[in-house]
mmCIF file of C-alpha atoms in Angstrom:
data_model
loop_
_atom_site.group_PDB
_atom_site.id
_atom_site.type_symbol
_atom_site.label_atom_id
_atom_site.label_comp_id
_atom_site.label_asym_id
_atom_site.label_seq_id
_atom_site.Cartn_x
_atom_site.Cartn_y
_atom_site.Cartn_z
ATOM 1 C CA UNK A 175 96.295 121.994 95.965
ATOM 2 C CA UNK A 176 99.317 119.665 95.759
ATOM 3 C CA UNK A 177 97.123 116.567 96.188
ATOM 4 C CA UNK A 178 94.761 117.771 93.468
ATOM 5 C CA UNK A 179 97.702 118.461 91.152
ATOM 6 C CA UNK A 180 99.232 115.053 91.853
ATOM 7 C CA UNK A 181 95.938 113.279 91.080
ATOM 8 C CA UNK A 182 95.638 115.227 87.831
ATOM 9 C CA UNK A 183 99.234 114.466 86.810
ATOM 10 C CA UNK A 184 98.876 110.807 87.840
ATOM 11 C CA UNK A 185 96.057 110.371 85.324
ATOM 12 C CA UNK A 186 98.642 110.968 82.583
ATOM 13 C CA UNK A 187 101.205 108.502 83.988
ATOM 14 C CA UNK A 188 101.226 105.218 82.111
ATOM 15 C CA UNK A 189 103.523 102.314 81.297
ATOM 16 C CA UNK A 190 104.279 103.467 77.749
ATOM 17 C CA UNK A 191 107.896 103.333 76.660
ATOM 18 C CA UNK A 192 109.904 106.455 77.370
ATOM 19 C CA UNK A 193 110.263 108.568 74.247
ATOM 20 C CA UNK A 194 112.731 111.097 75.612
ATOM 21 C CA UNK A 195 115.888 111.295 77.676
ATOM 22 C CA UNK A 196 113.896 109.644 80.470
ATOM 23 C CA UNK A 197 115.116 106.215 79.330
ATOM 24 C CA UNK A 198 118.727 107.272 79.962
ATOM 25 C CA UNK A 199 117.829 108.885 83.295
ATOM 26 C CA UNK A 200 116.062 105.760 84.544
ATOM 27 C CA UNK A 201 118.937 103.560 83.340
ATOM 28 C CA UNK A 202 121.290 105.671 85.451
ATOM 29 C CA UNK A 203 118.950 105.640 88.471
ATOM 30 C CA UNK A 204 118.602 101.859 88.280
ATOM 31 C CA UNK A 205 122.353 101.529 88.915
ATOM 32 C CA UNK A 206 121.625 102.552 92.533
ATOM 33 C CA UNK A 207 122.690 105.161 95.055
ATOM 34 C CA UNK A 208 126.438 104.412 95.264
ATOM 35 C CA UNK A 209 126.844 104.519 91.492
ATOM 36 C CA UNK A 210 124.942 107.808 91.293
ATOM 37 C CA UNK A 211 126.750 109.448 94.198
ATOM 38 C CA UNK A 212 130.288 108.312 93.457
ATOM 39 C CA UNK A 213 129.967 108.134 89.675
ATOM 40 C CA UNK A 214 131.517 104.691 89.978
ATOM 41 C CA UNK A 215 132.433 103.443 86.569
ATOM 42 C CA UNK A 216 132.390 106.926 85.073
ATOM 43 C CA UNK A 217 135.188 108.418 83.061
ATOM 44 C CA UNK A 218 136.739 111.570 84.495
ATOM 45 C CA UNK A 219 136.560 114.855 82.543
ATOM 46 C CA UNK A 220 140.279 114.560 81.730
ATOM 47 C CA UNK A 221 139.704 111.029 80.491
ATOM 48 C CA UNK A 222 136.825 112.225 78.332
ATOM 49 C CA UNK A 223 138.989 114.895 76.764
ATOM 50 C CA UNK A 224 141.669 112.412 75.751
ATOM 51 C CA UNK A 225 139.030 109.923 74.583
ATOM 52 C CA UNK A 226 137.305 112.569 72.480
ATOM 53 C CA UNK A 227 140.619 113.316 70.788
ATOM 54 C CA UNK A 228 141.233 109.589 70.253
ATOM 55 C CA UNK A 229 137.695 108.893 69.040
ATOM 56 C CA UNK A 230 137.814 111.721 66.497
ATOM 57 C CA UNK A 231 140.724 109.956 64.844
ATOM 58 C CA UNK A 232 138.568 106.850 64.410
ATOM 59 C CA UNK A 233 135.426 108.715 63.351
ATOM 60 C CA UNK A 234 133.433 107.463 66.340
ATOM 61 C CA UNK A 235 131.455 109.789 68.576
ATOM 62 C CA UNK A 236 132.440 110.008 72.265
ATOM 63 C CA UNK A 237 128.812 109.550 73.341
ATOM 64 C CA UNK A 238 128.660 106.140 71.604
ATOM 65 C CA UNK A 239 131.764 105.070 73.541
ATOM 66 C CA UNK A 240 130.292 106.227 76.856
ATOM 67 C CA UNK A 241 126.996 104.522 76.052
ATOM 68 C CA UNK A 242 128.719 101.226 75.236
ATOM 69 C CA UNK A 243 130.745 101.536 78.451
ATOM 70 C CA UNK A 244 127.438 102.036 80.395
ATOM 71 C CA UNK A 245 128.914 105.170 81.986
ATOM 72 C CA UNK A 246 126.501 106.225 84.789
ATOM 73 C CA UNK A 247 127.282 109.947 84.574
ATOM 74 C CA UNK A 248 126.733 109.883 80.830
ATOM 75 C CA UNK A 249 123.324 108.232 81.307
ATOM 76 C CA UNK A 250 122.516 111.044 83.748
ATOM 77 C CA UNK A 251 123.584 113.450 80.980
ATOM 78 C CA UNK A 252 125.973 114.809 83.606
ATOM 79 C CA UNK A 253 123.189 116.291 85.759
ATOM 80 C CA UNK A 254 123.878 116.479 89.500
ATOM 81 C CA UNK A 255 123.212 113.316 91.450
ATOM 82 C CA UNK A 256 120.597 114.716 93.871
ATOM 83 C CA UNK A 257 117.833 114.761 91.259
ATOM 84 C CA UNK A 258 118.258 111.029 90.640
ATOM 85 C CA UNK A 259 117.855 109.830 94.236
ATOM 86 C CA UNK A 260 114.025 109.644 94.101
ATOM 87 C CA UNK A 261 114.247 107.614 90.887
ATOM 88 C CA UNK A 262 116.908 105.353 92.388
ATOM 89 C CA UNK A 263 114.663 104.730 95.395
ATOM 90 C CA UNK A 264 111.729 103.929 93.111
ATOM 91 C CA UNK A 265 113.949 101.579 91.063
ATOM 92 C CA UNK A 266 115.149 99.862 94.254
ATOM 93 C CA UNK A 267 111.497 99.330 95.213
ATOM 94 C CA UNK A 268 110.840 97.748 91.803
ATOM 95 C CA UNK A 269 108.874 100.595 90.214
ATOM 96 C CA UNK A 270 108.115 100.226 86.536
ATOM 97 C CA UNK A 271 107.759 103.007 84.010
ATOM 98 C CA UNK A 272 104.469 104.248 85.514
ATOM 99 C CA UNK A 273 106.014 104.248 88.984
ATOM 100 C CA UNK A 274 108.915 106.348 87.735
ATOM 101 C CA UNK A 275 106.442 108.743 86.110
ATOM 102 C CA UNK A 276 104.569 108.982 89.428
ATOM 103 C CA UNK A 277 107.827 110.073 91.088
ATOM 104 C CA UNK A 278 107.981 112.942 88.611
ATOM 105 C CA UNK A 279 104.282 113.704 89.184
ATOM 106 C CA UNK A 280 104.894 113.959 92.939
ATOM 107 C CA UNK A 281 107.820 116.315 92.341
ATOM 108 C CA UNK A 282 105.537 118.349 90.056
ATOM 109 C CA UNK A 283 102.889 118.508 92.763
ATOM 110 C CA UNK A 284 105.617 119.770 95.093
ATOM 111 C CA UNK A 285 106.369 122.587 92.621
ATOM 112 C CA UNK A 286 102.667 123.518 92.610
ATOM 113 C CA UNK A 287 102.535 123.496 96.431
ATOM 114 C CA UNK A 288 105.645 125.667 96.676
ATOM 115 C CA UNK A 289 104.164 128.116 94.156
ATOM 116 C CA UNK A 290 100.852 128.198 96.059
ATOM 117 C CA UNK A 291 102.411 128.893 99.461
ATOM 118 C CA UNK A 292 105.151 131.079 97.993
ATOM 119 C CA UNK A 293 102.593 133.348 96.376
ATOM 120 C CA UNK A 294 100.777 133.629 99.696
ATOM 121 C CA UNK A 295 103.997 134.475 101.526
ATOM 122 C CA UNK A 296 104.567 137.197 98.919
ATOM 123 C CA UNK A 297 101.221 138.768 99.825
ATOM 124 C CA UNK A 298 98.989 137.283 97.135
ATOM 125 C CA UNK A 299 95.559 136.281 98.414
ATOM 126 C CA UNK A 300 94.576 132.653 98.821
ATOM 127 C CA UNK A 301 92.014 132.765 95.993
ATOM 128 C CA UNK A 302 94.457 134.209 93.468
ATOM 129 C CA UNK A 303 97.181 131.787 94.625
ATOM 130 C CA UNK A 304 94.759 128.899 94.058
ATOM 131 C CA UNK A 305 93.786 130.152 90.597
ATOM 132 C CA UNK A 306 97.439 130.590 89.610
ATOM 133 C CA UNK A 307 98.282 127.101 90.881
ATOM 134 C CA UNK A 308 95.319 125.623 89.019
ATOM 135 C CA UNK A 309 96.322 127.335 85.777
ATOM 136 C CA UNK A 310 99.867 126.037 86.157
ATOM 137 C CA UNK A 311 98.565 122.518 86.846
ATOM 138 C CA UNK A 312 96.296 122.489 83.775
ATOM 139 C CA UNK A 313 98.927 123.746 81.327
ATOM 140 C CA UNK A 314 99.646 120.999 78.746
ATOM 141 C CA UNK A 315 103.386 121.742 78.761
ATOM 142 C CA UNK A 316 103.448 121.453 82.557
ATOM 143 C CA UNK A 317 101.567 118.144 82.420
ATOM 144 C CA UNK A 318 104.079 116.815 79.876
ATOM 145 C CA UNK A 319 107.009 118.021 81.985
ATOM 146 C CA UNK A 320 105.634 116.668 85.266
ATOM 147 C CA UNK A 321 104.837 113.197 83.896
ATOM 148 C CA UNK A 322 108.126 112.418 82.143
ATOM 149 C CA UNK A 323 111.054 111.384 84.380
ATOM 150 C CA UNK A 324 113.650 114.116 84.431
ATOM 151 C CA UNK A 325 116.127 115.683 86.853
ATOM 152 C CA UNK A 326 114.663 119.070 86.004
ATOM 153 C CA UNK A 327 111.462 118.698 88.057
ATOM 154 C CA UNK A 328 113.157 118.414 91.456
ATOM 155 C CA UNK A 329 115.576 121.173 90.462
ATOM 156 C CA UNK A 330 112.590 123.356 89.534
ATOM 157 C CA UNK A 331 110.970 122.714 92.935
ATOM 158 C CA UNK A 332 114.161 123.692 94.725
ATOM 159 C CA UNK A 333 114.785 126.788 92.597
ATOM 160 C CA UNK A 334 111.193 128.035 93.047
ATOM 161 C CA UNK A 335 111.492 127.508 96.816
ATOM 162 C CA UNK A 336 114.840 129.312 96.735
ATOM 163 C CA UNK A 337 113.331 132.271 94.875
ATOM 164 C CA UNK A 338 110.439 132.709 97.284
ATOM 165 C CA UNK A 339 112.630 132.206 100.362
ATOM 166 C CA UNK A 340 115.339 134.557 99.091
ATOM 167 C CA UNK A 341 112.708 137.225 98.414
ATOM 168 C CA UNK A 342 111.251 136.762 101.901
ATOM 169 C CA UNK A 343 114.736 136.915 103.431
ATOM 170 C CA UNK A 344 115.529 140.155 101.611
ATOM 171 C CA UNK A 345 112.244 141.569 102.890
ATOM 172 C CA UNK A 346 112.630 140.488 106.534
ATOM 173 C CA UNK A 347 116.351 139.909 107.123
ATOM 174 C CA UNK A 348 115.450 136.799 109.157
ATOM 175 C CA UNK A 349 118.477 134.740 110.217
ATOM 176 C CA UNK A 350 116.656 131.360 109.963
ATOM 177 C CA UNK A 351 115.566 132.283 106.434
ATOM 178 C CA UNK A 352 119.138 133.247 105.596
ATOM 179 C CA UNK A 353 120.289 129.787 106.708
ATOM 180 C CA UNK A 354 117.499 128.116 104.729
ATOM 181 C CA UNK A 355 118.376 130.129 101.601
ATOM 182 C CA UNK A 356 122.070 129.256 102.002
ATOM 183 C CA UNK A 357 121.234 125.556 102.450
ATOM 184 C CA UNK A 358 119.018 125.542 99.355
ATOM 185 C CA UNK A 359 121.705 127.284 97.355
ATOM 186 C CA UNK A 360 124.232 124.654 98.445
ATOM 187 C CA UNK A 361 121.856 121.818 97.477
ATOM 188 C CA UNK A 362 121.139 123.402 94.099
ATOM 189 C CA UNK A 363 124.801 123.486 93.105
#
């Protein structure tokens, strides 16, 4: 099901210019792993507060200052770093706009796979799980979401996995599941 979803999403991935926040996200990812992880070159929250007070006196918006300073956290829109690692890897490998969209499509296919297997682990039959996954895949809003680079797609995959695993843990009380749920929760925040 994931491979089918990926192929469907990939058909909508092109080299067109980004018309959303994706341009900022890819700019941040292109700065590389150390910049993303350490926020090197970013202004601290305390620094932003004092800058915002200073900038208001001059009538300039703080975001314009951060943009001119090429602040990596600002280009990430202050999302957590984890979601940008796949895009940073793609950028390091020289991926263009379509390549970055394919990263998102693969994360979207992962969401579909997690939903498919999660539904089965919750007791839903294989046929109904497949139909639900197919309906999710064909939804125009899902296609748009899973073909536009964004930190939200990987987060969605992790949160859906967390939900299914947490439900299974509450049902079974399994210690390995408890550890997996705790690890996912730590990664999510």
